[in-house]
JSON list of C-alpha atoms in Angstrom, two decimals:
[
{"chain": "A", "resi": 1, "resn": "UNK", "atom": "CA", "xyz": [-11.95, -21.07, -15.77]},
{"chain": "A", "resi": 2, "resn": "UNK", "atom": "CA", "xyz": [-11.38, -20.13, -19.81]},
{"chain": "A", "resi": 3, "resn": "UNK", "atom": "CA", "xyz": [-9.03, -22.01, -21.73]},
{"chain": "A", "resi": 4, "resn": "UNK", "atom": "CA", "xyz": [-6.59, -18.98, -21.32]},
{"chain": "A", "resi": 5, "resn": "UNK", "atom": "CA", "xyz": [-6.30, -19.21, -17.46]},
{"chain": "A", "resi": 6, "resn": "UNK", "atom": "CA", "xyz": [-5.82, -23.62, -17.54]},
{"chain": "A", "resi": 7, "resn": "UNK", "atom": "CA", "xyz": [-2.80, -22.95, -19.96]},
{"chain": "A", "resi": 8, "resn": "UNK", "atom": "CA", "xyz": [-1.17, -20.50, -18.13]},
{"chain": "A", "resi": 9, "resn": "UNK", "atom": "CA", "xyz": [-1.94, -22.77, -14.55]},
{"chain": "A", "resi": 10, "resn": "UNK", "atom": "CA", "xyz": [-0.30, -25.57, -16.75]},
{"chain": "A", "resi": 11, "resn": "UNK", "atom": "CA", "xyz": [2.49, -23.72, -17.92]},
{"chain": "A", "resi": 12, "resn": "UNK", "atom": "CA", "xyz": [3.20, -22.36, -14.28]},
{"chain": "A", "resi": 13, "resn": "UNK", "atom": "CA", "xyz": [3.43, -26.37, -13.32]},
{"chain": "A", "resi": 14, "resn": "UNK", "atom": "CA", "xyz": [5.95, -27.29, -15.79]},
{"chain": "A", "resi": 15, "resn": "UNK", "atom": "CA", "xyz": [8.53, -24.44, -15.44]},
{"chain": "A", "resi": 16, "resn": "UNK", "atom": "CA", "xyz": [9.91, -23.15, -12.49]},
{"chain": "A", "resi": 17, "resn": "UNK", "atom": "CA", "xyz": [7.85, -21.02, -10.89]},
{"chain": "A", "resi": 18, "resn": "UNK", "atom": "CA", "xyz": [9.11, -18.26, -8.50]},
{"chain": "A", "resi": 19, "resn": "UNK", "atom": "CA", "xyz": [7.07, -16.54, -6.30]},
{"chain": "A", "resi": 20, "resn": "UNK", "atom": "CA", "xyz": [8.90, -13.51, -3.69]},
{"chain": "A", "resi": 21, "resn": "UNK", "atom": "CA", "xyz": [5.47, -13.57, -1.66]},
{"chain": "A", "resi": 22, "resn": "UNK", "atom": "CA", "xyz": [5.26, -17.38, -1.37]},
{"chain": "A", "resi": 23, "resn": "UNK", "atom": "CA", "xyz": [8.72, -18.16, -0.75]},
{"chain": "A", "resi": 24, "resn": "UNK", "atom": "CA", "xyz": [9.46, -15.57, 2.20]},
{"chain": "A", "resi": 25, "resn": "UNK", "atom": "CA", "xyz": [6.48, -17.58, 3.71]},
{"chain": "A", "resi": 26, "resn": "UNK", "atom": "CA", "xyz": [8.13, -20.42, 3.37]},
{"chain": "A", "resi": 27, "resn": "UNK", "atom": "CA", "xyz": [11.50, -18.75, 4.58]},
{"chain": "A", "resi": 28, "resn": "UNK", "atom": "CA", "xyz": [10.24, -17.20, 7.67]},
{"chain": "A", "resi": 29, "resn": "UNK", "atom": "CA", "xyz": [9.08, -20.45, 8.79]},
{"chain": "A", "resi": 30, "resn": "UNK", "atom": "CA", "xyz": [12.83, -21.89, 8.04]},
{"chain": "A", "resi": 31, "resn": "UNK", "atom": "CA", "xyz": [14.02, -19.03, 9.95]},
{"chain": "A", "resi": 32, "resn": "UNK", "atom": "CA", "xyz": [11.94, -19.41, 13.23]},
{"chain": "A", "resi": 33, "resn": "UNK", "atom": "CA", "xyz": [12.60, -23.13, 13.33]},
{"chain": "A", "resi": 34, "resn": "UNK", "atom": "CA", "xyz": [16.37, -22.47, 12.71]},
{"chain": "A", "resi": 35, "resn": "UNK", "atom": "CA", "xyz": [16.28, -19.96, 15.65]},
{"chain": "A", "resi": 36, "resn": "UNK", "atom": "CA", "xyz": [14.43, -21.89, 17.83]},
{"chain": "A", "resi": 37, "resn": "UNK", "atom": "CA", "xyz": [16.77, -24.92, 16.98]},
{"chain": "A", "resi": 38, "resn": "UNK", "atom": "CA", "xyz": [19.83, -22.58, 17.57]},
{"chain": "A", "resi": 39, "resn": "UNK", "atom": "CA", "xyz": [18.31, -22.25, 20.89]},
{"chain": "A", "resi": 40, "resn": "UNK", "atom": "CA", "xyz": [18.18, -25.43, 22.05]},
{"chain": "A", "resi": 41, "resn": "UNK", "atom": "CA", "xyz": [21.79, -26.05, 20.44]},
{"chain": "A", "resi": 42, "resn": "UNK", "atom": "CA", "xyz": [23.09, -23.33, 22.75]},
{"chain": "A", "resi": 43, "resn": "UNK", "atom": "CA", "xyz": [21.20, -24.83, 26.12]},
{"chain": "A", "resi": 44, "resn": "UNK", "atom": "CA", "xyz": [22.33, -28.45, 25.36]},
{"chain": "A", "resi": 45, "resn": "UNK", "atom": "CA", "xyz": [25.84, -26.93, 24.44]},
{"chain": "A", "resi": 46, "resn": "UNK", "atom": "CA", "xyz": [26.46, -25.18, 28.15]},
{"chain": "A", "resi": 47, "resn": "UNK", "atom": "CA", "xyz": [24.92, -28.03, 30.04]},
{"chain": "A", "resi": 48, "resn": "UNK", "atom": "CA", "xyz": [27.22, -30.66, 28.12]},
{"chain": "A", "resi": 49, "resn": "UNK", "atom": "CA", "xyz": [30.16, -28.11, 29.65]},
{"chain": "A", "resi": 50, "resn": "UNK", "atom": "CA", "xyz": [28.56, -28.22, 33.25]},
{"chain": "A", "resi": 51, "resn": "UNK", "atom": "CA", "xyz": [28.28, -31.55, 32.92]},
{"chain": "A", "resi": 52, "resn": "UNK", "atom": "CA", "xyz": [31.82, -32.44, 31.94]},
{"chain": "A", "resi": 53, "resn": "UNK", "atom": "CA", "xyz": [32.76, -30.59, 34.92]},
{"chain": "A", "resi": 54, "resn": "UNK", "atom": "CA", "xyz": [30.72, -32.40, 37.23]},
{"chain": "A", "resi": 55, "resn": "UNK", "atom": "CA", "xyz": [29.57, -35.65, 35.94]},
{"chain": "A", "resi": 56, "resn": "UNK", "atom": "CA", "xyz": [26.60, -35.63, 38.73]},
{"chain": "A", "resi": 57, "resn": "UNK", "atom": "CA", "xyz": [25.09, -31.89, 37.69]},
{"chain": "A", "resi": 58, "resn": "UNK", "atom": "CA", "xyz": [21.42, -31.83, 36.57]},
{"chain": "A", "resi": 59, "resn": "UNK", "atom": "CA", "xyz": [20.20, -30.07, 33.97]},
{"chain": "A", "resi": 60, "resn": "UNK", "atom": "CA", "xyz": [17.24, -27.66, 34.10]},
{"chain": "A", "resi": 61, "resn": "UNK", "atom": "CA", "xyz": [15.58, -29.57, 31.50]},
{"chain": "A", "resi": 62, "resn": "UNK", "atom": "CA", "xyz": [15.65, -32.77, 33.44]},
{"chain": "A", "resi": 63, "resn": "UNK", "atom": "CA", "xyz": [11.47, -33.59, 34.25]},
{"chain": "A", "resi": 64, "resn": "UNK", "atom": "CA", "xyz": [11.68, -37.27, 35.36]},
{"chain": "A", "resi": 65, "resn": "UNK", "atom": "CA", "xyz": [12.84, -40.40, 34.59]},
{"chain": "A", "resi": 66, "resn": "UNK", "atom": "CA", "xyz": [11.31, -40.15, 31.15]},
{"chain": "A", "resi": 67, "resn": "UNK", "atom": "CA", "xyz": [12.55, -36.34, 30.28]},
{"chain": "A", "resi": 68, "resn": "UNK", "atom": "CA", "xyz": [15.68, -35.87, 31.34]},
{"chain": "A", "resi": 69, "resn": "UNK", "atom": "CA", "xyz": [18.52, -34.01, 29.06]},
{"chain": "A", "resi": 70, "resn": "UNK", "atom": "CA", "xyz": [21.90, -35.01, 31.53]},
{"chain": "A", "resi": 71, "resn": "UNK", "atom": "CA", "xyz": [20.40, -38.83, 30.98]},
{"chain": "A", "resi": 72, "resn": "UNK", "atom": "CA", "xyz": [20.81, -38.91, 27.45]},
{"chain": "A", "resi": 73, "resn": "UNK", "atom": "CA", "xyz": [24.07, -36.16, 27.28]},
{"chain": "A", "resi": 74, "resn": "UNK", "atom": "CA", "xyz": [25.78, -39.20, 29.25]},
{"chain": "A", "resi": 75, "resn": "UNK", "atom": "CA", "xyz": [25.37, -41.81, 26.45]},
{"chain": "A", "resi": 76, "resn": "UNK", "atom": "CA", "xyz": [27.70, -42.20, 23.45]},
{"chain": "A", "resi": 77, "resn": "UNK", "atom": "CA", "xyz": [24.51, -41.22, 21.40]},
{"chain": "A", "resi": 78, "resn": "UNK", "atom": "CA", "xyz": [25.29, -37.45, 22.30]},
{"chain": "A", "resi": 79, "resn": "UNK", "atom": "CA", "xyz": [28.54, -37.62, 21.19]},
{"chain": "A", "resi": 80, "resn": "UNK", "atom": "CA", "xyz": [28.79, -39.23, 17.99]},
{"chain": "A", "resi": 81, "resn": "UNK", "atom": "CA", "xyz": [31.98, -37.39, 16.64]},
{"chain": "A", "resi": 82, "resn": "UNK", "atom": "CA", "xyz": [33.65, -37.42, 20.17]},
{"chain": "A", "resi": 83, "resn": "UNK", "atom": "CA", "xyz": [32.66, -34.00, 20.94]},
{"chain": "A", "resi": 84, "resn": "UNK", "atom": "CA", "xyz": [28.53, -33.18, 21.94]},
{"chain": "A", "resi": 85, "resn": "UNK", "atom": "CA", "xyz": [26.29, -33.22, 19.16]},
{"chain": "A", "resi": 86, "resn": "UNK", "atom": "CA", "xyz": [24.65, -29.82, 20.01]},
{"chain": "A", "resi": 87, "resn": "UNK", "atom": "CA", "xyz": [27.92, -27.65, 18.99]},
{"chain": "A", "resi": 88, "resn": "UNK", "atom": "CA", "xyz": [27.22, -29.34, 15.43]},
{"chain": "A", "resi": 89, "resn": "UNK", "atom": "CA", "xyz": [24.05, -27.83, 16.28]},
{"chain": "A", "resi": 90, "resn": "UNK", "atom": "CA", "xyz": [24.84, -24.37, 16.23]},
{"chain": "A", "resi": 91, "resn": "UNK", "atom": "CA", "xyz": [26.66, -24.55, 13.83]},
{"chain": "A", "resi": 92, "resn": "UNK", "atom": "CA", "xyz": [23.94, -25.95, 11.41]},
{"chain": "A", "resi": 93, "resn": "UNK", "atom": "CA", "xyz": [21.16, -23.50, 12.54]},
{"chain": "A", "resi": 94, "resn": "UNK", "atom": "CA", "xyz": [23.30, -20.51, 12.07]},
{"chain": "A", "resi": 95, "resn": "UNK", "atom": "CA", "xyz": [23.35, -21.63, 8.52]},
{"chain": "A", "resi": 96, "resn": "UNK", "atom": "CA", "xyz": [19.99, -21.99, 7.97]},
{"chain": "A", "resi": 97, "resn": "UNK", "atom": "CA", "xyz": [19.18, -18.94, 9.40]},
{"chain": "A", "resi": 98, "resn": "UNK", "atom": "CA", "xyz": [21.13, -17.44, 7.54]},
{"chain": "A", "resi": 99, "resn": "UNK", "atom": "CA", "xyz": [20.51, -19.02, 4.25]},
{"chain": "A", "resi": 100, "resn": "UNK", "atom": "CA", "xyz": [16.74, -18.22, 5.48]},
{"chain": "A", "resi": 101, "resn": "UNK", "atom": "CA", "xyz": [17.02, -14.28, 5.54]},
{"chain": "A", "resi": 102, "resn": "UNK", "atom": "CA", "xyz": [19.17, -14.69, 2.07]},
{"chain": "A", "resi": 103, "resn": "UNK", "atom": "CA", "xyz": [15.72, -16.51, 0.69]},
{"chain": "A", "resi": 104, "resn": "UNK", "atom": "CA", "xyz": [13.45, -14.39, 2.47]},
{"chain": "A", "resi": 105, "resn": "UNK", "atom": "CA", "xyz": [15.26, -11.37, 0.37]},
{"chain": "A", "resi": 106, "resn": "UNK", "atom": "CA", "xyz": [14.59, -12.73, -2.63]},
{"chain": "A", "resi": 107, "resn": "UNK", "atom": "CA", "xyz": [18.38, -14.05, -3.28]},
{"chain": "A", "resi": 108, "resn": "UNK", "atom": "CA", "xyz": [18.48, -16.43, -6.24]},
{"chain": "A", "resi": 109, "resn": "UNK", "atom": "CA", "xyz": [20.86, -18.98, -5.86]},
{"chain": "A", "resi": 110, "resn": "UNK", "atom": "CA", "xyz": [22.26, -21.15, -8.40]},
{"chain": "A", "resi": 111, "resn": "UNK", "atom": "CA", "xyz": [21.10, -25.04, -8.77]},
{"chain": "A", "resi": 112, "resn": "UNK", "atom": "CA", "xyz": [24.05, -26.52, -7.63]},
{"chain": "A", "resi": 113, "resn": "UNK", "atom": "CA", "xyz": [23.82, -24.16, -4.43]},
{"chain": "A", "resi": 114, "resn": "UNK", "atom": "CA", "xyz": [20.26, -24.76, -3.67]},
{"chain": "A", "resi": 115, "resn": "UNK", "atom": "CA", "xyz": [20.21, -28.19, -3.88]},
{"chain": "A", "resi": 116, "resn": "UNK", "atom": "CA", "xyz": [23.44, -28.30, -1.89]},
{"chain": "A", "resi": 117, "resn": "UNK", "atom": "CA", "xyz": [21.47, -26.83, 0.79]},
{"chain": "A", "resi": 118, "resn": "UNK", "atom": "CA", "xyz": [18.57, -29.10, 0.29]},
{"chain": "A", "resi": 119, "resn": "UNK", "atom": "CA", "xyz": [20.99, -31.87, 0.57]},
{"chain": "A", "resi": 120, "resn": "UNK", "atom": "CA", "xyz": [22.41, -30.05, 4.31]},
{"chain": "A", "resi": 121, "resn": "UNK", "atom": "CA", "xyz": [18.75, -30.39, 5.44]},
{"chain": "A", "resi": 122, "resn": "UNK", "atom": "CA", "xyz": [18.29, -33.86, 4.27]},
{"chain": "A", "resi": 123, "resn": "UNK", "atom": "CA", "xyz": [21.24, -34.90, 6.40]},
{"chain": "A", "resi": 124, "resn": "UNK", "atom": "CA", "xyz": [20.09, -32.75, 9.56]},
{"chain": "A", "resi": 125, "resn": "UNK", "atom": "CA", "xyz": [16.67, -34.41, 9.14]},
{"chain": "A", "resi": 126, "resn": "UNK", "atom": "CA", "xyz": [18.31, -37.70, 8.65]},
{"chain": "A", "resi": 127, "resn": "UNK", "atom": "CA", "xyz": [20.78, -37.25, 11.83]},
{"chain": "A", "resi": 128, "resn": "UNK", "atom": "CA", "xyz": [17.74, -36.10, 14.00]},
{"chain": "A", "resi": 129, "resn": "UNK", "atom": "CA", "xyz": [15.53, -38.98, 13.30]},
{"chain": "A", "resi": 130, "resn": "UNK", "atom": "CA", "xyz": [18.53, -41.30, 14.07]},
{"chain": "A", "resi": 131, "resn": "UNK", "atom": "CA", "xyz": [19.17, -39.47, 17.49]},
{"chain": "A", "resi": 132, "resn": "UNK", "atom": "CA", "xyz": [15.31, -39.58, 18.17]},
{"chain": "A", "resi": 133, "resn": "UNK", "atom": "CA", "xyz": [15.61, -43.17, 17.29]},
{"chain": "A", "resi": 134, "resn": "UNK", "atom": "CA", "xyz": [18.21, -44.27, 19.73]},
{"chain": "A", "resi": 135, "resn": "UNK", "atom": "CA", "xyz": [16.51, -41.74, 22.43]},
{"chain": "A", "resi": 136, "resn": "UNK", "atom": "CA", "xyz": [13.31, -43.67, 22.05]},
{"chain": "A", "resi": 137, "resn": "UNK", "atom": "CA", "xyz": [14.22, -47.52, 21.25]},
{"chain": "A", "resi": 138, "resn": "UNK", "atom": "CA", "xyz": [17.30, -47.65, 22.97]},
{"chain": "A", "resi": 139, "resn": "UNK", "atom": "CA", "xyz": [18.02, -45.15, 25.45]},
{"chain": "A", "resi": 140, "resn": "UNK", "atom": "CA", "xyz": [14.63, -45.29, 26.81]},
{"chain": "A", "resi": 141, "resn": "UNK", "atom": "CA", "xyz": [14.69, -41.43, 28.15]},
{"chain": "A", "resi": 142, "resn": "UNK", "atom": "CA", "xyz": [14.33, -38.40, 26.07]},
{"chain": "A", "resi": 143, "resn": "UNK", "atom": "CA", "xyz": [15.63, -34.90, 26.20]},
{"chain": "A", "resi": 144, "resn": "UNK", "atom": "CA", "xyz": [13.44, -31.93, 25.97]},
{"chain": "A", "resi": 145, "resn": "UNK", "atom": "CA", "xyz": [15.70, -29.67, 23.78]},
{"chain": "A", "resi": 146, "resn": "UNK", "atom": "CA", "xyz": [16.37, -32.89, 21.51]},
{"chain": "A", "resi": 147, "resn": "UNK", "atom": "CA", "xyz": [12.76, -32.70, 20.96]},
{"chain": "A", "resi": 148, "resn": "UNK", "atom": "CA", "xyz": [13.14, -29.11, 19.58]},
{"chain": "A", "resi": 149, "resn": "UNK", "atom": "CA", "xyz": [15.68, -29.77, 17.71]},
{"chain": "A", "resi": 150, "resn": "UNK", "atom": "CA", "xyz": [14.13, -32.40, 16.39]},
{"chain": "A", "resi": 151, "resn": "UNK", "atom": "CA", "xyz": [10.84, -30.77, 15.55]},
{"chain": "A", "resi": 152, "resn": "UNK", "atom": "CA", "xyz": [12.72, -27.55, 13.70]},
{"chain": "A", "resi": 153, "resn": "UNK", "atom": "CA", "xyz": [14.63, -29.65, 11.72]},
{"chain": "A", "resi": 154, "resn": "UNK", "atom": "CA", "xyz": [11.44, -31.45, 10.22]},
{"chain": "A", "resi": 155, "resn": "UNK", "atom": "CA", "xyz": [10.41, -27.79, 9.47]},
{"chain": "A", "resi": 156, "resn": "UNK", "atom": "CA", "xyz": [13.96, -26.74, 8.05]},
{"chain": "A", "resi": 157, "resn": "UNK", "atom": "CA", "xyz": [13.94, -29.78, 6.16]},
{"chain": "A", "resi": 158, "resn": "UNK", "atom": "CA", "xyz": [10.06, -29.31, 4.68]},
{"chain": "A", "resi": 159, "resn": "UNK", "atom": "CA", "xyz": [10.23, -25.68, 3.83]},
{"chain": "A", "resi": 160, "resn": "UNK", "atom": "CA", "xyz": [14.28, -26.24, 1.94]},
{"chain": "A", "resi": 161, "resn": "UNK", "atom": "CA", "xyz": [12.84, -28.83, -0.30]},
{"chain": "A", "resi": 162, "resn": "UNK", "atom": "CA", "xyz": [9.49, -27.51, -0.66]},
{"chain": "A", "resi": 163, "resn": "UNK", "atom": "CA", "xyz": [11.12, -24.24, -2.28]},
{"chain": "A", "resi": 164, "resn": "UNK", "atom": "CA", "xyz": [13.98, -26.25, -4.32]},
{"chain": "A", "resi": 165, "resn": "UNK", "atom": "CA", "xyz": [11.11, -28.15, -5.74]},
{"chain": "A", "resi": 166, "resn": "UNK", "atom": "CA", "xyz": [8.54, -25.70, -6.57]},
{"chain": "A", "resi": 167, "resn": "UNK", "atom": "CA", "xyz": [11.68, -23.09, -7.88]},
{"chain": "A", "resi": 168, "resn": "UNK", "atom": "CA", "xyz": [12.80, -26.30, -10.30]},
{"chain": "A", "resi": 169, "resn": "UNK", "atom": "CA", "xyz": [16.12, -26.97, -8.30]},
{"chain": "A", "resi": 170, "resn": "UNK", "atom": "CA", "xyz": [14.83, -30.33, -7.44]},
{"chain": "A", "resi": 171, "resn": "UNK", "atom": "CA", "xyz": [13.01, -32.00, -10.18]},
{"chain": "A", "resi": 172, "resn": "UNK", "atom": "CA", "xyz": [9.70, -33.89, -9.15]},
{"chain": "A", "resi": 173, "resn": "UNK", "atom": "CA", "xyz": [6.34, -34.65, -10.95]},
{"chain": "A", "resi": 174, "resn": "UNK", "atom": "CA", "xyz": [4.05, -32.23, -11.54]},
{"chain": "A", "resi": 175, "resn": "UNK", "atom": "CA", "xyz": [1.53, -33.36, -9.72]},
{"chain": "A", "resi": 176, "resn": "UNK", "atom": "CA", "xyz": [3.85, -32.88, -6.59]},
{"chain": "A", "resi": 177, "resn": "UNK", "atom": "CA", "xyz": [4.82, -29.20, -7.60]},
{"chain": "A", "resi": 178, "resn": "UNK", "atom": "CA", "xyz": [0.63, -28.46, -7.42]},
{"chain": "A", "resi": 179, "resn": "UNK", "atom": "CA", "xyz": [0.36, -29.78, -4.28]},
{"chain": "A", "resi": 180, "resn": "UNK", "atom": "CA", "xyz": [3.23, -27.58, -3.16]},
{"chain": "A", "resi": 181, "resn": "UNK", "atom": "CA", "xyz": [2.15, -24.63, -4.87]},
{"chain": "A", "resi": 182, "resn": "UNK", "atom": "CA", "xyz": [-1.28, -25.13, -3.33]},
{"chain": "A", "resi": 183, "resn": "UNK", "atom": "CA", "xyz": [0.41, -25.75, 0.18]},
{"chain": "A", "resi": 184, "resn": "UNK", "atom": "CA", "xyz": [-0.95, -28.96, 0.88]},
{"chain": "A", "resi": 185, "resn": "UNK", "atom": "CA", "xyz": [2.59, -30.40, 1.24]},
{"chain": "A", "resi": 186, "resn": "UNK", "atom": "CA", "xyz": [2.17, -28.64, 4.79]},
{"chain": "A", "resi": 187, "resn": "UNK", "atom": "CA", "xyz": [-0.45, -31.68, 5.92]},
{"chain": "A", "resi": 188, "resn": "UNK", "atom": "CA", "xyz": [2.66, -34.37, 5.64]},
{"chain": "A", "resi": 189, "resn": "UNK", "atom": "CA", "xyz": [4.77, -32.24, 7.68]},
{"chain": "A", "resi": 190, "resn": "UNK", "atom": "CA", "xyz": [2.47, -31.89, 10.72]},
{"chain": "A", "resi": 191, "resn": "UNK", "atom": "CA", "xyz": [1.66, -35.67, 9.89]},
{"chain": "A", "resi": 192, "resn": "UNK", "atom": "CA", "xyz": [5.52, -36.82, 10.50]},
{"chain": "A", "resi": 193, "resn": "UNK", "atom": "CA", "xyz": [5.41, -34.64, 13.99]},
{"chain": "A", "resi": 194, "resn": "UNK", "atom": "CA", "xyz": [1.87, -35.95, 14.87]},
{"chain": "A", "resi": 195, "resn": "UNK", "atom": "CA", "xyz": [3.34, -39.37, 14.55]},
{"chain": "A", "resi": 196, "resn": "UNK", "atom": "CA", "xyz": [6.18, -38.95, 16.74]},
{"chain": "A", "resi": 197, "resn": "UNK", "atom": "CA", "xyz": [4.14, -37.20, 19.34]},
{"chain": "A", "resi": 198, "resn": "UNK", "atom": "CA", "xyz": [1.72, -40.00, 19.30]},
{"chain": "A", "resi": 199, "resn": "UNK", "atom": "CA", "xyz": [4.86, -42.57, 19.99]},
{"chain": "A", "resi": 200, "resn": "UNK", "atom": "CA", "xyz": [5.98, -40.32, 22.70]},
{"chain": "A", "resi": 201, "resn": "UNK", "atom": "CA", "xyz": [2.55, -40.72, 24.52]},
{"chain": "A", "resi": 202, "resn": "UNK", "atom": "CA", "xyz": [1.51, -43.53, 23.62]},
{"chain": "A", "resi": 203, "resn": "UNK", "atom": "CA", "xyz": [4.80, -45.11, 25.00]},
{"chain": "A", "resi": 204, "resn": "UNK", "atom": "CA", "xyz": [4.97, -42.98, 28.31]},
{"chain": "A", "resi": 205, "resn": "UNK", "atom": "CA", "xyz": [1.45, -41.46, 28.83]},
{"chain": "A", "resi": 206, "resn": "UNK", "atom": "CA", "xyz": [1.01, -39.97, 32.38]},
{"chain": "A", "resi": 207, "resn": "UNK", "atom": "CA", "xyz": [4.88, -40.39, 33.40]},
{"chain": "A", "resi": 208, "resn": "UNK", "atom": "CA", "xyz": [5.57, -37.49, 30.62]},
{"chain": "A", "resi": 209, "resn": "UNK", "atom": "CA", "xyz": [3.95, -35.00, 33.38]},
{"chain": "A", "resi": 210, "resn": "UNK", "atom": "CA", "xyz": [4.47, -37.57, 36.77]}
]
């Protein structure tokens, strides 16, 4: 590489760098997690109404013992605000999505705004690794759809920051911004997810499918 081509690679890594192509990459992926979260919002949203008609009803999601959505819908877990989480659900993945297309388009958004966003997938992520927490330490039983929901938001989460940061929204250390760039940052993502799907097996093993 000639002297000309390092400084403008080393100029790209300390200003904000905006790429249409790379970022509607990164927003399609937002977009399909978002939809497939909005998804399993809306299923765990009519079976928390079937089941506060009839406190017995099963839901279609319910496997076993170990995977069973009207299990976990019962505890005070599902309803942290007095109302069932999913309907929070809905209403955060229709944001994203929507947010997603906007980036996709090549919409510019001012700091504040992006980072504001960045901040609504931090607490998503955050709220979805508490639920997953009480699902698997102290409820003992997990629900399919959580698990979607779960997984999305790690993807929402990954692909919001990993444009604020590489756009200059979110200051970080160079080094970080190449690895981004370079889409490396991808690796820690399907880490986090490989992790919890090693817990969830290596916990329950053969009475995921029994």
């Amino acid at each position: 590489m000639s002297s000309l081509d390092e400084s403008a690679s080393e100029l790209s890594l300390s200003t904000p760098d905006f790429d249409l192509s790379w970022r509607r990459r990164s927003a399609i992926v937002m977009a399909v997690a978002s939809l497939l979260g909005f998804v399993s919002a809306m299923v765990l949203s009519v079976e928390a109404w079937h089941l506060a008609k009839d406190s017995a009803a099963s839901f279609a999601c319910d496997v076993n013992s170990v995977l069973s959505c009207s299990a976990v819908a019962q505890t005070p877990q599902a309803q942290v605000f007095g109302f069932p989480n999913a309907f929070m659900g809905i209403a955060f993945e229709a944001v994203i999505f929507s947010l997603a297309v906007a980036l996709a388009s090549g919409t510019r958004f001012a700091r504040w705004y992006q980072l504001g966003a960045t901040l609504l997938g931090a607490g998503g992520i955050l709220f979805a690794g508490w639920l997953f927490y009480q699902s698997y330490f102290v409820i003992h039983v997990l629900c399919p759809w959580c698990l979607v929901t779960a997984a999305t938001t790690v993807f929402v989460f990954a692909t919001m920051t990993r444009i604020s940061i590489r756009e200059g929204a979110l200051p970080a250390p160079r080094g970080l911004r190449r690895i981004i760039a370079l889409g490396y940052d991808w690796a820690f993502t399907f880490l986090l997810l490989f992790i919890m799907a090693a817990m969830i097996v290596g916990r329950y093993g053969l009475a995921l499918v029994s």
